[in-house]
XYZ file of N, CA and C in Angstrom:
240
model
N -44.820 54.722 15.460
C -44.901 53.277 15.171
C -43.513 52.722 14.752
N -42.767 53.523 14.027
C -41.424 53.079 13.643
C -40.533 52.824 14.747
N -40.705 53.602 15.870
C -39.909 53.410 17.032
C -40.225 52.054 17.671
N -41.488 51.726 17.814
C -41.865 50.445 18.395
C -41.374 49.335 17.510
N -41.497 49.514 16.244
C -40.986 48.416 15.343
C -39.492 48.182 15.433
N -38.785 49.290 15.592
C -37.339 49.180 15.682
C -36.982 48.634 17.042
N -37.639 48.958 18.091
C -37.444 48.392 19.442
C -37.697 46.910 19.396
N -38.798 46.567 18.766
C -39.105 45.134 18.720
C -38.081 44.330 18.007
N -37.618 44.939 16.861
C -36.589 44.312 16.088
C -35.283 44.062 16.852
N -34.978 45.063 17.655
C -33.686 44.936 18.507
C -33.949 43.842 19.615
N -35.082 43.873 20.139
C -35.394 42.877 21.157
C -35.427 41.493 20.620
N -36.002 41.344 19.421
C -35.984 40.067 18.736
C -34.605 39.578 18.354
N -33.735 40.531 17.933
C -32.296 40.181 17.558
C -31.582 39.742 18.851
N -31.823 40.363 19.968
C -31.120 39.943 21.246
C -31.587 38.541 21.619
N -32.880 38.298 21.441
C -33.452 36.994 21.758
C -32.836 35.925 20.914
N -32.772 36.157 19.617
C -32.182 35.229 18.744
C -30.734 34.953 19.031
N -30.024 35.986 19.378
C -28.644 35.912 19.764
C -28.455 34.960 20.999
N -29.237 35.249 21.944
C -29.213 34.480 23.210
C -29.617 32.966 22.899
N -30.513 32.769 22.137
C -30.959 31.363 21.785
C -29.817 30.631 21.020
N -29.127 31.329 20.103
C -27.999 30.790 19.362
C -26.884 30.438 20.337
N -26.625 31.302 21.341
C -25.605 31.093 22.330
C -25.977 29.803 23.145
N -27.274 29.700 23.507
C -27.595 28.528 24.239
C -27.454 27.269 23.443
N -27.774 27.318 22.147
C -27.622 26.217 21.231
C -26.144 25.758 21.178
N -25.203 26.774 21.062
C -23.753 26.526 21.033
C -23.281 25.878 22.348
N -23.798 26.359 23.454
C -23.356 25.642 24.727
C -23.842 24.288 24.780
N -25.094 24.025 24.399
C -25.628 22.697 24.413
C -24.843 21.735 23.539
N -24.471 22.282 22.323
C -23.704 21.516 21.422
C -22.364 21.125 21.976
N -21.728 22.127 22.697
C -20.438 21.905 23.292
C -20.549 20.844 24.420
N -21.585 20.847 25.198
C -21.814 19.957 26.217
C -21.981 18.564 25.651
N -22.789 18.399 24.602
C -23.011 17.177 23.937
C -21.702 16.600 23.332
N -20.905 17.447 22.756
C -19.615 16.959 22.227
C -18.683 16.521 23.301
N -18.672 17.308 24.411
C -17.827 16.913 25.558
C -18.259 15.613 26.084
N -19.511 15.398 26.304
C -20.057 14.124 26.861
C -19.714 12.929 25.996
N -19.910 13.110 24.687
C -19.605 12.005 23.794
C -18.075 11.698 23.775
N -17.286 12.730 23.638
C -15.861 12.529 23.532
C -15.216 11.914 24.806
N -15.633 12.445 25.926
C -15.047 11.936 27.225
C -15.589 10.532 27.470
N -16.917 10.284 27.207
C -17.455 8.954 27.477
C -16.676 7.901 26.616
N -16.555 8.217 25.371
C -15.860 7.274 24.432
C -14.487 7.070 24.750
N -13.810 8.081 25.277
C -12.403 8.004 25.681
C -12.212 7.221 27.014
N -13.040 7.445 27.958
C -12.821 7.011 29.324
C -13.572 5.759 29.728
N -14.716 5.494 29.229
C -15.542 4.359 29.648
C -15.337 3.212 28.783
N -14.812 2.139 29.356
C -14.554 0.969 28.578
C -15.578 -0.086 28.718
N -16.323 -0.121 29.727
C -17.408 -1.100 29.947
C -18.535 -0.497 30.789
N -19.714 -0.877 30.401
C -20.896 -0.500 31.207
C -21.496 -1.737 31.910
N -20.707 -2.595 32.298
C -21.159 -3.804 33.006
C -21.580 -3.583 34.440
N -21.179 -2.426 35.042
C -21.528 -2.165 36.379
C -22.255 -0.718 36.410
N -22.898 -0.508 37.497
C -23.635 0.817 37.711
C -22.690 1.951 38.183
N -21.407 1.586 38.562
C -20.554 2.527 39.067
C -19.291 2.667 38.213
N -18.695 3.853 38.257
C -17.484 4.037 37.637
C -16.295 3.666 38.551
N -15.220 3.039 37.950
C -14.122 2.785 38.803
C -13.234 4.030 38.956
N -12.232 3.915 39.804
C -11.372 5.090 39.973
C -10.660 5.622 38.669
N -10.287 4.698 37.921
C -9.586 5.093 36.646
C -10.510 5.845 35.705
N -11.750 5.419 35.680
C -12.779 6.023 34.764
C -13.099 7.451 35.332
N -13.276 7.471 36.635
C -13.526 8.817 37.281
C -12.382 9.788 36.940
N -11.181 9.404 37.214
C -9.997 10.258 36.964
C -9.932 10.683 35.514
N -10.174 9.806 34.591
C -10.119 10.031 33.210
C -11.182 11.095 32.748
N -12.401 10.822 33.227
C -13.431 11.809 33.039
C -13.193 13.154 33.452
N -12.618 13.231 34.715
C -12.319 14.604 35.326
C -11.202 15.290 34.489
N -10.229 14.533 34.065
C -9.144 15.095 33.232
C -9.647 15.535 31.945
N -10.498 14.667 31.272
C -11.036 14.984 29.982
C -11.872 16.324 30.023
N -12.682 16.477 31.051
C -13.530 17.644 31.223
C -12.617 18.894 31.428
N -11.638 18.716 32.279
C -10.746 19.888 32.620
C -10.009 20.346 31.368
N -9.480 19.308 30.568
C -8.773 19.665 29.408
C -9.705 20.362 28.405
N -10.982 19.843 28.257
C -11.946 20.451 27.270
C -12.169 21.878 27.709
N -12.351 22.141 28.921
C -12.602 23.509 29.488
C -11.408 24.365 29.175
N -10.186 23.908 29.431
C -9.029 24.602 29.300
C -8.969 25.128 27.785
N -9.131 24.150 26.893
C -9.072 24.509 25.498
C -10.139 25.461 25.129
N -11.364 25.250 25.555
C -12.430 26.253 25.285
C -12.124 27.547 25.773
N -11.677 27.716 27.055
C -11.324 28.976 27.585
C -10.148 29.777 26.769
N -9.207 28.895 26.461
C -8.033 29.373 25.684
C -8.557 29.913 24.335
N -9.444 29.161 23.644
C -9.967 29.594 22.318
C -10.701 30.805 22.394
N -11.553 30.932 23.378
C -12.354 32.186 23.568
C -11.522 33.387 23.797
N -10.514 33.233 24.667
C -9.582 34.363 24.950
C -8.863 34.784 23.647
N -8.426 33.875 22.873
C -7.627 34.119 21.672
C -8.604 34.910 20.633
N -9.870 34.348 20.578
C -10.851 35.065 19.739
C -11.162 36.496 20.199
N -11.268 36.619 21.410
C -11.487 37.942 22.026
C -10.373 38.873 21.771
N -9.087 38.303 21.962
C -7.888 39.192 21.799
C -7.737 39.576 20.263
N -8.139 38.653 19.400
C -8.028 38.950 17.948
C -9.014 40.017 17.532
N -10.115 40.170 18.200
C -11.117 41.226 17.911
C -10.641 42.609 18.411
N -9.871 42.555 19.383
C -9.412 43.855 20.047
C -8.348 44.610 19.093
């Protein structure tokens, strides 16, 4: 019975870790959306983005991903 309990505990710990990871990703996407929207979108008077807004959004997302990737690599390197 102890083995089953230990196995269930490990499975539960993995599940919780995965859900926490999903929550972090969702939070990052929400932050990205808000930050880039506030930075790039000046008016919502039309249903379409103009060229400047599209370029700004693309650049904002790319910079966010660059910083995130760089941060993750630094954290991984510091653990090694």
